[in-house]
mmCIF file of C-alpha atoms in Angstrom:
data_model
loop_
_atom_site.group_PDB
_atom_site.id
_atom_site.type_symbol
_atom_site.label_atom_id
_atom_site.label_comp_id
_atom_site.label_asym_id
_atom_site.label_seq_id
_atom_site.Cartn_x
_atom_site.Cartn_y
_atom_site.Cartn_z
ATOM 1 C CA UNK A 5 -76.038 78.389 -58.170
ATOM 2 C CA UNK A 6 -73.281 76.174 -57.522
ATOM 3 C CA UNK A 7 -70.071 75.623 -59.819
ATOM 4 C CA UNK A 8 -69.990 72.187 -61.346
ATOM 5 C CA UNK A 9 -67.085 72.244 -62.825
ATOM 6 C CA UNK A 10 -65.658 68.688 -62.233
ATOM 7 C CA UNK A 11 -62.146 69.710 -62.559
ATOM 8 C CA UNK A 12 -62.417 71.811 -60.019
ATOM 9 C CA UNK A 13 -59.448 70.649 -57.092
ATOM 10 C CA UNK A 14 -61.117 68.529 -54.107
ATOM 11 C CA UNK A 15 -60.129 67.906 -50.431
ATOM 12 C CA UNK A 16 -61.073 65.875 -48.244
ATOM 13 C CA UNK A 17 -62.056 66.081 -44.705
ATOM 14 C CA UNK A 18 -62.426 63.671 -41.316
ATOM 15 C CA UNK A 19 -63.429 63.524 -38.480
ATOM 16 C CA UNK A 20 -61.833 61.201 -35.490
ATOM 17 C CA UNK A 21 -61.074 61.075 -31.731
ATOM 18 C CA UNK A 22 -59.514 57.812 -30.119
ATOM 19 C CA UNK A 23 -60.999 57.899 -26.569
ATOM 20 C CA UNK A 24 -57.861 56.208 -25.725
ATOM 21 C CA UNK A 25 -55.912 59.231 -25.781
ATOM 22 C CA UNK A 26 -54.812 60.244 -22.429
ATOM 23 C CA UNK A 27 -56.854 62.409 -20.049
ATOM 24 C CA UNK A 28 -59.886 61.800 -22.963
ATOM 25 C CA UNK A 29 -61.915 59.602 -20.845
ATOM 26 C CA UNK A 30 -61.630 61.213 -17.641
ATOM 27 C CA UNK A 31 -63.032 65.013 -19.525
ATOM 28 C CA UNK A 32 -66.237 63.269 -20.819
ATOM 29 C CA UNK A 33 -66.601 62.066 -17.613
ATOM 30 C CA UNK A 34 -66.629 65.117 -16.273
ATOM 31 C CA UNK A 35 -69.094 66.821 -18.722
ATOM 32 C CA UNK A 36 -71.260 62.926 -19.126
ATOM 33 C CA UNK A 37 -74.776 62.135 -17.521
ATOM 34 C CA UNK A 38 -76.145 59.619 -18.663
ATOM 35 C CA UNK A 39 -75.277 56.007 -21.165
ATOM 36 C CA UNK A 40 -75.387 58.166 -23.747
ATOM 37 C CA UNK A 41 -72.985 60.366 -22.965
ATOM 38 C CA UNK A 42 -70.751 57.858 -22.265
ATOM 39 C CA UNK A 43 -71.413 55.410 -25.775
ATOM 40 C CA UNK A 44 -68.008 53.689 -26.375
ATOM 41 C CA UNK A 45 -69.185 53.176 -29.861
ATOM 42 C CA UNK A 46 -69.171 56.738 -30.964
ATOM 43 C CA UNK A 47 -65.135 57.589 -29.531
ATOM 44 C CA UNK A 48 -63.694 54.176 -29.718
ATOM 45 C CA UNK A 49 -60.721 53.229 -32.491
ATOM 46 C CA UNK A 50 -59.740 49.895 -31.721
ATOM 47 C CA UNK A 51 -60.086 48.932 -34.966
ATOM 48 C CA UNK A 52 -57.216 52.003 -36.065
ATOM 49 C CA UNK A 53 -59.655 52.512 -39.094
ATOM 50 C CA UNK A 54 -58.375 56.168 -39.993
ATOM 51 C CA UNK A 55 -55.447 55.246 -40.861
ATOM 52 C CA UNK A 56 -57.346 51.867 -43.812
ATOM 53 C CA UNK A 57 -59.474 54.435 -44.849
ATOM 54 C CA UNK A 58 -56.378 56.753 -45.316
ATOM 55 C CA UNK A 59 -55.130 53.833 -47.489
ATOM 56 C CA UNK A 60 -57.878 53.448 -49.922
ATOM 57 C CA UNK A 61 -58.326 57.220 -50.062
ATOM 58 C CA UNK A 62 -54.695 57.220 -51.357
ATOM 59 C CA UNK A 63 -54.924 54.252 -53.410
ATOM 60 C CA UNK A 64 -58.747 55.056 -55.169
ATOM 61 C CA UNK A 65 -58.895 58.292 -54.769
ATOM 62 C CA UNK A 66 -55.743 60.190 -56.522
ATOM 63 C CA UNK A 67 -57.314 63.239 -57.724
ATOM 64 C CA UNK A 68 -58.258 64.801 -53.601
ATOM 65 C CA UNK A 69 -55.953 67.268 -53.414
ATOM 66 C CA UNK A 70 -55.354 67.912 -49.557
ATOM 67 C CA UNK A 71 -56.442 65.707 -46.369
ATOM 68 C CA UNK A 72 -57.620 67.614 -43.186
ATOM 69 C CA UNK A 73 -58.678 65.378 -40.044
ATOM 70 C CA UNK A 74 -60.480 67.352 -37.637
ATOM 71 C CA UNK A 75 -60.193 66.209 -33.583
ATOM 72 C CA UNK A 76 -60.015 67.805 -30.735
ATOM 73 C CA UNK A 77 -56.663 68.410 -28.979
ATOM 74 C CA UNK A 78 -54.267 67.524 -28.695
ATOM 75 C CA UNK A 79 -54.603 64.364 -30.860
ATOM 76 C CA UNK A 80 -53.459 63.663 -33.764
ATOM 77 C CA UNK A 81 -52.649 60.146 -34.754
ATOM 78 C CA UNK A 82 -49.114 58.647 -33.129
ATOM 79 C CA UNK A 83 -48.738 57.081 -36.315
ATOM 80 C CA UNK A 84 -49.321 59.810 -38.607
ATOM 81 C CA UNK A 85 -46.654 61.829 -40.537
ATOM 82 C CA UNK A 86 -47.746 65.259 -40.058
ATOM 83 C CA UNK A 87 -45.608 67.052 -41.627
ATOM 84 C CA UNK A 88 -46.423 65.319 -44.943
ATOM 85 C CA UNK A 89 -47.813 68.338 -47.023
ATOM 86 C CA UNK A 90 -51.031 66.449 -48.605
ATOM 87 C CA UNK A 91 -52.270 65.958 -44.979
ATOM 88 C CA UNK A 92 -52.854 68.021 -41.403
ATOM 89 C CA UNK A 93 -54.463 68.051 -38.169
ATOM 90 C CA UNK A 94 -56.975 70.678 -37.188
ATOM 91 C CA UNK A 95 -58.023 70.869 -33.346
ATOM 92 C CA UNK A 96 -61.482 72.218 -32.856
ATOM 93 C CA UNK A 97 -60.214 75.766 -31.007
ATOM 94 C CA UNK A 98 -59.167 76.461 -34.401
ATOM 95 C CA UNK A 99 -62.925 76.759 -35.821
ATOM 96 C CA UNK A 100 -65.139 76.860 -32.560
ATOM 97 C CA UNK A 101 -66.002 79.291 -30.160
ATOM 98 C CA UNK A 102 -63.930 78.507 -26.533
ATOM 99 C CA UNK A 103 -67.431 78.778 -24.784
ATOM 100 C CA UNK A 104 -68.467 75.715 -27.315
ATOM 101 C CA UNK A 105 -65.596 73.447 -25.731
ATOM 102 C CA UNK A 106 -64.697 70.726 -25.499
ATOM 103 C CA UNK A 107 -67.579 69.111 -27.301
ATOM 104 C CA UNK A 108 -68.976 65.194 -27.760
ATOM 105 C CA UNK A 109 -71.377 66.132 -30.012
ATOM 106 C CA UNK A 110 -70.632 65.193 -33.477
ATOM 107 C CA UNK A 111 -73.289 67.537 -34.635
ATOM 108 C CA UNK A 112 -71.820 70.781 -33.176
ATOM 109 C CA UNK A 113 -68.628 69.909 -34.605
ATOM 110 C CA UNK A 114 -69.262 68.999 -38.417
ATOM 111 C CA UNK A 115 -71.452 72.213 -38.581
ATOM 112 C CA UNK A 116 -68.327 74.089 -38.651
ATOM 113 C CA UNK A 117 -66.224 72.109 -41.401
ATOM 114 C CA UNK A 118 -67.015 75.013 -43.674
ATOM 115 C CA UNK A 119 -64.658 77.138 -41.880
ATOM 116 C CA UNK A 120 -61.504 74.825 -41.611
ATOM 117 C CA UNK A 121 -59.063 77.674 -43.273
ATOM 118 C CA UNK A 122 -58.708 76.936 -46.856
ATOM 119 C CA UNK A 123 -60.340 74.207 -47.856
ATOM 120 C CA UNK A 124 -61.417 73.982 -51.484
ATOM 121 C CA UNK A 125 -64.878 75.292 -52.563
ATOM 122 C CA UNK A 126 -66.102 71.663 -52.701
ATOM 123 C CA UNK A 127 -64.703 68.846 -50.458
ATOM 124 C CA UNK A 128 -65.564 64.916 -49.248
ATOM 125 C CA UNK A 129 -66.700 64.656 -45.806
ATOM 126 C CA UNK A 130 -65.431 61.525 -44.381
ATOM 127 C CA UNK A 131 -65.894 59.773 -40.688
ATOM 128 C CA UNK A 132 -63.079 57.687 -39.600
ATOM 129 C CA UNK A 133 -65.341 54.405 -40.322
ATOM 130 C CA UNK A 134 -65.616 55.270 -44.072
ATOM 131 C CA UNK A 135 -63.661 53.817 -46.912
ATOM 132 C CA UNK A 136 -63.462 54.244 -50.370
ATOM 133 C CA UNK A 137 -63.830 50.717 -52.075
ATOM 134 C CA UNK A 138 -62.967 52.005 -55.423
ATOM 135 C CA UNK A 139 -61.722 53.882 -58.213
ATOM 136 C CA UNK A 140 -64.081 56.626 -59.107
ATOM 137 C CA UNK A 141 -64.110 60.297 -60.662
ATOM 138 C CA UNK A 142 -65.252 63.479 -58.642
ATOM 139 C CA UNK A 143 -67.683 63.343 -61.732
ATOM 140 C CA UNK A 144 -69.453 59.893 -60.377
ATOM 141 C CA UNK A 145 -70.292 62.209 -57.574
ATOM 142 C CA UNK A 146 -72.854 64.344 -59.804
ATOM 143 C CA UNK A 147 -76.302 64.115 -61.575
ATOM 144 C CA UNK A 148 -75.851 64.578 -64.685
ATOM 145 C CA UNK A 149 -77.540 67.703 -65.111
ATOM 146 C CA UNK A 150 -74.477 68.358 -62.894
ATOM 147 C CA UNK A 151 -75.805 68.461 -59.372
ATOM 148 C CA UNK A 152 -74.818 66.792 -56.147
ATOM 149 C CA UNK A 153 -75.927 63.375 -55.423
ATOM 150 C CA UNK A 154 -77.725 61.916 -52.158
ATOM 151 C CA UNK A 155 -78.158 58.079 -51.380
ATOM 152 C CA UNK A 156 -81.670 57.570 -50.201
ATOM 153 C CA UNK A 157 -82.999 54.890 -47.907
ATOM 154 C CA UNK A 158 -85.935 52.771 -48.017
ATOM 155 C CA UNK A 159 -86.497 54.098 -44.491
ATOM 156 C CA UNK A 160 -88.438 57.005 -43.417
ATOM 157 C CA UNK A 161 -87.576 59.011 -40.491
ATOM 158 C CA UNK A 162 -89.610 60.143 -37.292
ATOM 159 C CA UNK A 163 -92.207 62.684 -38.238
ATOM 160 C CA UNK A 164 -91.653 66.472 -36.354
ATOM 161 C CA UNK A 165 -94.024 65.097 -33.173
ATOM 162 C CA UNK A 166 -91.669 62.845 -32.140
ATOM 163 C CA UNK A 167 -88.760 64.988 -31.829
ATOM 164 C CA UNK A 168 -89.889 65.864 -27.665
ATOM 165 C CA UNK A 169 -90.272 62.814 -27.085
ATOM 166 C CA UNK A 170 -87.899 61.077 -23.997
ATOM 167 C CA UNK A 171 -87.989 57.377 -25.542
ATOM 168 C CA UNK A 172 -86.144 58.252 -28.457
ATOM 169 C CA UNK A 173 -82.141 58.408 -29.032
ATOM 170 C CA UNK A 174 -80.787 61.303 -29.576
ATOM 171 C CA UNK A 175 -79.867 60.067 -33.281
ATOM 172 C CA UNK A 176 -83.346 60.382 -33.900
ATOM 173 C CA UNK A 177 -84.311 63.471 -31.725
ATOM 174 C CA UNK A 178 -82.021 65.229 -34.040
ATOM 175 C CA UNK A 179 -84.056 63.659 -37.151
ATOM 176 C CA UNK A 180 -87.057 64.541 -36.096
ATOM 177 C CA UNK A 181 -86.111 68.158 -34.803
ATOM 178 C CA UNK A 182 -84.412 68.336 -38.489
ATOM 179 C CA UNK A 183 -87.743 67.329 -40.109
ATOM 180 C CA UNK A 184 -89.232 70.033 -37.764
ATOM 181 C CA UNK A 185 -87.146 72.621 -39.588
ATOM 182 C CA UNK A 186 -87.030 71.631 -42.671
ATOM 183 C CA UNK A 187 -91.315 70.954 -42.646
ATOM 184 C CA UNK A 188 -91.333 75.182 -41.537
ATOM 185 C CA UNK A 189 -90.109 75.918 -44.947
ATOM 186 C CA UNK A 190 -90.856 73.352 -47.237
ATOM 187 C CA UNK A 191 -93.231 71.956 -45.645
ATOM 188 C CA UNK A 192 -94.531 68.880 -44.377
ATOM 189 C CA UNK A 193 -93.943 65.146 -45.993
ATOM 190 C CA UNK A 194 -92.320 62.431 -44.793
ATOM 191 C CA UNK A 195 -89.015 61.532 -45.827
ATOM 192 C CA UNK A 196 -86.272 58.685 -46.371
ATOM 193 C CA UNK A 197 -83.641 58.731 -43.948
ATOM 194 C CA UNK A 198 -79.974 58.735 -46.096
ATOM 195 C CA UNK A 199 -77.248 56.233 -46.251
ATOM 196 C CA UNK A 200 -74.726 56.538 -43.522
ATOM 197 C CA UNK A 201 -71.378 56.950 -46.238
ATOM 198 C CA UNK A 202 -69.353 59.975 -47.435
ATOM 199 C CA UNK A 203 -70.492 63.220 -48.304
ATOM 200 C CA UNK A 204 -69.735 65.314 -51.130
ATOM 201 C CA UNK A 205 -69.665 68.982 -49.947
ATOM 202 C CA UNK A 206 -70.355 72.277 -51.174
ATOM 203 C CA UNK A 207 -68.988 74.853 -48.472
ATOM 204 C CA UNK A 208 -71.263 77.509 -49.439
ATOM 205 C CA UNK A 209 -73.978 75.922 -49.175
ATOM 206 C CA UNK A 210 -73.241 75.106 -46.592
ATOM 207 C CA UNK A 211 -72.472 77.573 -45.049
ATOM 208 C CA UNK A 212 -75.938 79.130 -46.107
ATOM 209 C CA UNK A 213 -77.904 76.024 -44.313
ATOM 210 C CA UNK A 214 -76.353 77.371 -41.383
ATOM 211 C CA UNK A 215 -77.142 80.414 -41.306
ATOM 212 C CA UNK A 216 -80.780 79.352 -42.852
ATOM 213 C CA UNK A 217 -81.081 77.876 -39.113
ATOM 214 C CA UNK A 218 -79.273 80.208 -37.890
ATOM 215 C CA UNK A 219 -80.917 79.524 -34.007
ATOM 216 C CA UNK A 220 -81.067 75.983 -33.708
ATOM 217 C CA UNK A 221 -76.927 75.992 -35.543
ATOM 218 C CA UNK A 222 -76.662 77.469 -32.360
ATOM 219 C CA UNK A 223 -78.111 75.656 -29.997
ATOM 220 C CA UNK A 224 -76.412 72.565 -31.471
ATOM 221 C CA UNK A 225 -73.035 73.910 -30.679
ATOM 222 C CA UNK A 226 -73.869 74.694 -27.499
ATOM 223 C CA UNK A 227 -74.612 71.230 -26.695
ATOM 224 C CA UNK A 228 -71.801 69.427 -25.356
ATOM 225 C CA UNK A 229 -73.178 66.246 -26.608
ATOM 226 C CA UNK A 230 -76.233 64.806 -28.320
ATOM 227 C CA UNK A 231 -79.509 66.613 -27.451
ATOM 228 C CA UNK A 232 -82.926 67.909 -27.531
ATOM 229 C CA UNK A 233 -83.007 70.206 -30.228
ATOM 230 C CA UNK A 234 -80.186 69.312 -31.756
ATOM 231 C CA UNK A 235 -79.482 69.108 -35.692
ATOM 232 C CA UNK A 236 -77.998 66.364 -37.469
ATOM 233 C CA UNK A 237 -76.416 68.052 -40.651
ATOM 234 C CA UNK A 238 -75.423 65.027 -42.580
ATOM 235 C CA UNK A 239 -79.765 64.084 -43.023
ATOM 236 C CA UNK A 240 -80.551 67.964 -43.128
ATOM 237 C CA UNK A 241 -77.919 68.944 -46.246
ATOM 238 C CA UNK A 242 -79.215 66.624 -48.440
ATOM 239 C CA UNK A 243 -82.592 67.365 -48.048
ATOM 240 C CA UNK A 244 -81.694 71.194 -48.337
ATOM 241 C CA UNK A 245 -79.750 70.701 -51.247
ATOM 242 C CA UNK A 246 -82.934 69.053 -53.140
ATOM 243 C CA UNK A 247 -85.737 71.322 -51.922
ATOM 244 C CA UNK A 248 -82.845 74.309 -53.230
ATOM 245 C CA UNK A 249 -82.419 72.562 -56.640
ATOM 246 C CA UNK A 250 -78.863 71.828 -55.819
ATOM 247 C CA UNK A 251 -78.811 68.443 -54.900
ATOM 248 C CA UNK A 252 -80.108 65.502 -56.527
ATOM 249 C CA UNK A 253 -81.773 62.399 -54.719
ATOM 250 C CA UNK A 254 -80.434 59.100 -57.046
ATOM 251 C CA UNK A 255 -82.526 56.152 -57.224
ATOM 252 C CA UNK A 256 -82.439 53.023 -54.653
ATOM 253 C CA UNK A 257 -80.681 50.662 -57.113
ATOM 254 C CA UNK A 258 -78.076 53.502 -57.218
ATOM 255 C CA UNK A 259 -77.737 53.282 -53.194
ATOM 256 C CA UNK A 260 -77.534 49.896 -53.514
ATOM 257 C CA UNK A 261 -75.174 49.782 -56.823
ATOM 258 C CA UNK A 262 -72.613 52.618 -54.935
ATOM 259 C CA UNK A 263 -73.252 52.371 -51.297
ATOM 260 C CA UNK A 264 -72.317 49.596 -48.349
ATOM 261 C CA UNK A 265 -73.760 50.015 -44.601
ATOM 262 C CA UNK A 266 -71.825 47.148 -42.707
ATOM 263 C CA UNK A 267 -72.666 47.023 -38.692
ATOM 264 C CA UNK A 268 -70.222 45.066 -37.196
ATOM 265 C CA UNK A 269 -71.247 43.173 -34.756
ATOM 266 C CA UNK A 270 -69.713 40.674 -31.937
ATOM 267 C CA UNK A 271 -70.147 37.992 -33.648
ATOM 268 C CA UNK A 272 -67.087 36.747 -36.351
ATOM 269 C CA UNK A 273 -69.764 34.789 -38.518
ATOM 270 C CA UNK A 274 -72.078 37.808 -39.192
ATOM 271 C CA UNK A 275 -69.166 40.153 -39.946
ATOM 272 C CA UNK A 276 -67.803 37.340 -42.246
ATOM 273 C CA UNK A 277 -70.529 37.319 -43.759
ATOM 274 C CA UNK A 278 -71.720 41.036 -44.281
ATOM 275 C CA UNK A 279 -67.904 41.913 -45.613
ATOM 276 C CA UNK A 280 -67.534 39.250 -47.809
ATOM 277 C CA UNK A 281 -70.548 40.057 -50.067
ATOM 278 C CA UNK A 282 -69.334 43.803 -49.712
ATOM 279 C CA UNK A 283 -66.187 42.747 -51.210
ATOM 280 C CA UNK A 284 -68.414 41.025 -54.653
ATOM 281 C CA UNK A 285 -70.762 43.603 -54.720
ATOM 282 C CA UNK A 286 -67.248 46.077 -55.441
ATOM 283 C CA UNK A 287 -69.411 49.871 -54.358
ATOM 284 C CA UNK A 288 -67.921 53.246 -54.510
ATOM 285 C CA UNK A 289 -68.116 53.510 -50.976
ATOM 286 C CA UNK A 290 -67.812 51.276 -47.376
ATOM 287 C CA UNK A 291 -68.931 51.919 -44.226
ATOM 288 C CA UNK A 292 -68.229 49.847 -40.886
ATOM 289 C CA UNK A 293 -70.380 51.404 -37.998
ATOM 290 C CA UNK A 294 -69.448 49.769 -34.333
ATOM 291 C CA UNK A 295 -72.045 47.633 -32.928
ATOM 292 C CA UNK A 296 -69.823 45.902 -30.165
ATOM 293 C CA UNK A 297 -71.260 47.730 -27.623
ATOM 294 C CA UNK A 298 -68.746 48.144 -24.278
ATOM 295 C CA UNK A 299 -67.853 44.899 -24.409
ATOM 296 C CA UNK A 300 -66.188 43.671 -28.023
ATOM 297 C CA UNK A 301 -65.516 40.300 -28.596
ATOM 298 C CA UNK A 302 -61.483 39.937 -28.949
ATOM 299 C CA UNK A 303 -62.514 37.727 -31.721
ATOM 300 C CA UNK A 304 -64.688 39.713 -33.781
ATOM 301 C CA UNK A 305 -62.061 42.230 -33.730
ATOM 302 C CA UNK A 306 -59.438 40.708 -34.039
ATOM 303 C CA UNK A 307 -61.140 39.282 -37.846
ATOM 304 C CA UNK A 308 -62.135 42.642 -38.701
ATOM 305 C CA UNK A 309 -58.217 44.261 -38.093
ATOM 306 C CA UNK A 310 -57.467 41.120 -39.965
ATOM 307 C CA UNK A 311 -60.160 41.657 -43.152
ATOM 308 C CA UNK A 312 -58.744 45.733 -43.389
ATOM 309 C CA UNK A 313 -55.206 44.737 -43.648
ATOM 310 C CA UNK A 314 -56.009 42.274 -46.336
ATOM 311 C CA UNK A 315 -58.503 44.539 -48.410
ATOM 312 C CA UNK A 316 -56.304 47.756 -47.920
ATOM 313 C CA UNK A 317 -52.799 46.224 -47.668
ATOM 314 C CA UNK A 318 -50.937 49.112 -49.465
ATOM 315 C CA UNK A 319 -49.744 51.683 -47.036
ATOM 316 C CA UNK A 320 -50.509 54.968 -47.827
ATOM 317 C CA UNK A 321 -47.071 57.860 -47.640
ATOM 318 C CA UNK A 322 -49.347 59.125 -44.630
ATOM 319 C CA UNK A 323 -48.555 56.870 -42.290
ATOM 320 C CA UNK A 324 -45.227 55.910 -40.085
ATOM 321 C CA UNK A 325 -44.204 52.449 -40.870
ATOM 322 C CA UNK A 326 -43.242 50.429 -37.805
ATOM 323 C CA UNK A 327 -38.988 50.086 -37.410
ATOM 324 C CA UNK A 328 -38.279 46.691 -39.199
ATOM 325 C CA UNK A 329 -40.462 46.475 -41.908
#
C-alpha cells in the first residue's frame, strides 16, 4: 500500500520544449516523416505558458517543495532563474538511454518521470499548458480514503480492436493499444477518457506500472515520435491505479467542478467566452491546449497573452525581471 500521508513533501515536474530554440526545428526535420511528426501544436511555445504556469504554482501552491523542468538539451528558458534553489532543469539525456535520443515523443519522455534524481515519492506532473487556478491543499488530490483521485470524462476511449487502425491519430492509436494492455490484465471493458489535467503521481506505483508492461514501454521509449504500439502513460496510470486499488475515479460532477480544459482556437471571441466561463467557475486546474494549427491568428494569440497576464500578474521568483521594470 502506498503512503498517503498528506504531510509528506511533494515536488512538481514539468515537461517543456520550445521549437523556436536554435537548431530544434532542423533536428526535428531530420527525423520527421509525416505531418503528425511536424505538428507544431505539441512543440510551440508562442504564448510563454510555462512562465505563467510557474506563477500560478508559486502563488496558489506554496506547499510545493521543488520544481523540475524536463526538456531536451540544451534548452533552458531564457527568462528562468536557473540557479534558484527550488527549481532545476533536467535534460532528457540525464534520465534516458542514449539510444532513445533525440526523442520528440511525449509518451517516451514521461515514461521516465519517476527516474528524475531526488524526486519526492509523490509529485504533481504538469505539462507547460497547465495552471493552478486557485489555492488547494494536497489532501484535495486524494479521496476520503487516502487514494489518489482521477478525473474521468463522459467520452469512452477507442477499443483495443482499433490499435492497428491506420486511420486513427497517434493519440487514439495509443489509447486503443493501452486499452488492449488493460484488457489483457484486468478484463475487457469500455473505459472512459480522463480529463487532460495535472496528474498526482506516486513514483513507486509509476515504476511498477512500467515494469508490468515492460515490453510495450520499451517499444514506446524507442519511438522517436508517437507511433503504433505506443503506451499513453497519462491514460494508463489512472486506470492502473484504480484497478490495483490505489486510486479512485471521482464523479463526473467532481471532474466538472475541479478541472477545466480549454481548446485555444484561432477565433478570439470563442477563446474569450471559454476563458470568461473558467474565470467564473474557479476550478483547481485549467489546461489551455494549443489548437491553433500551423498558422496562429495574431489577434487570438495577443488576446490569450493579455488574458494570461491579467490572470497571473504576479512574477514568480523563478523568472528574471526585464530591465526597466
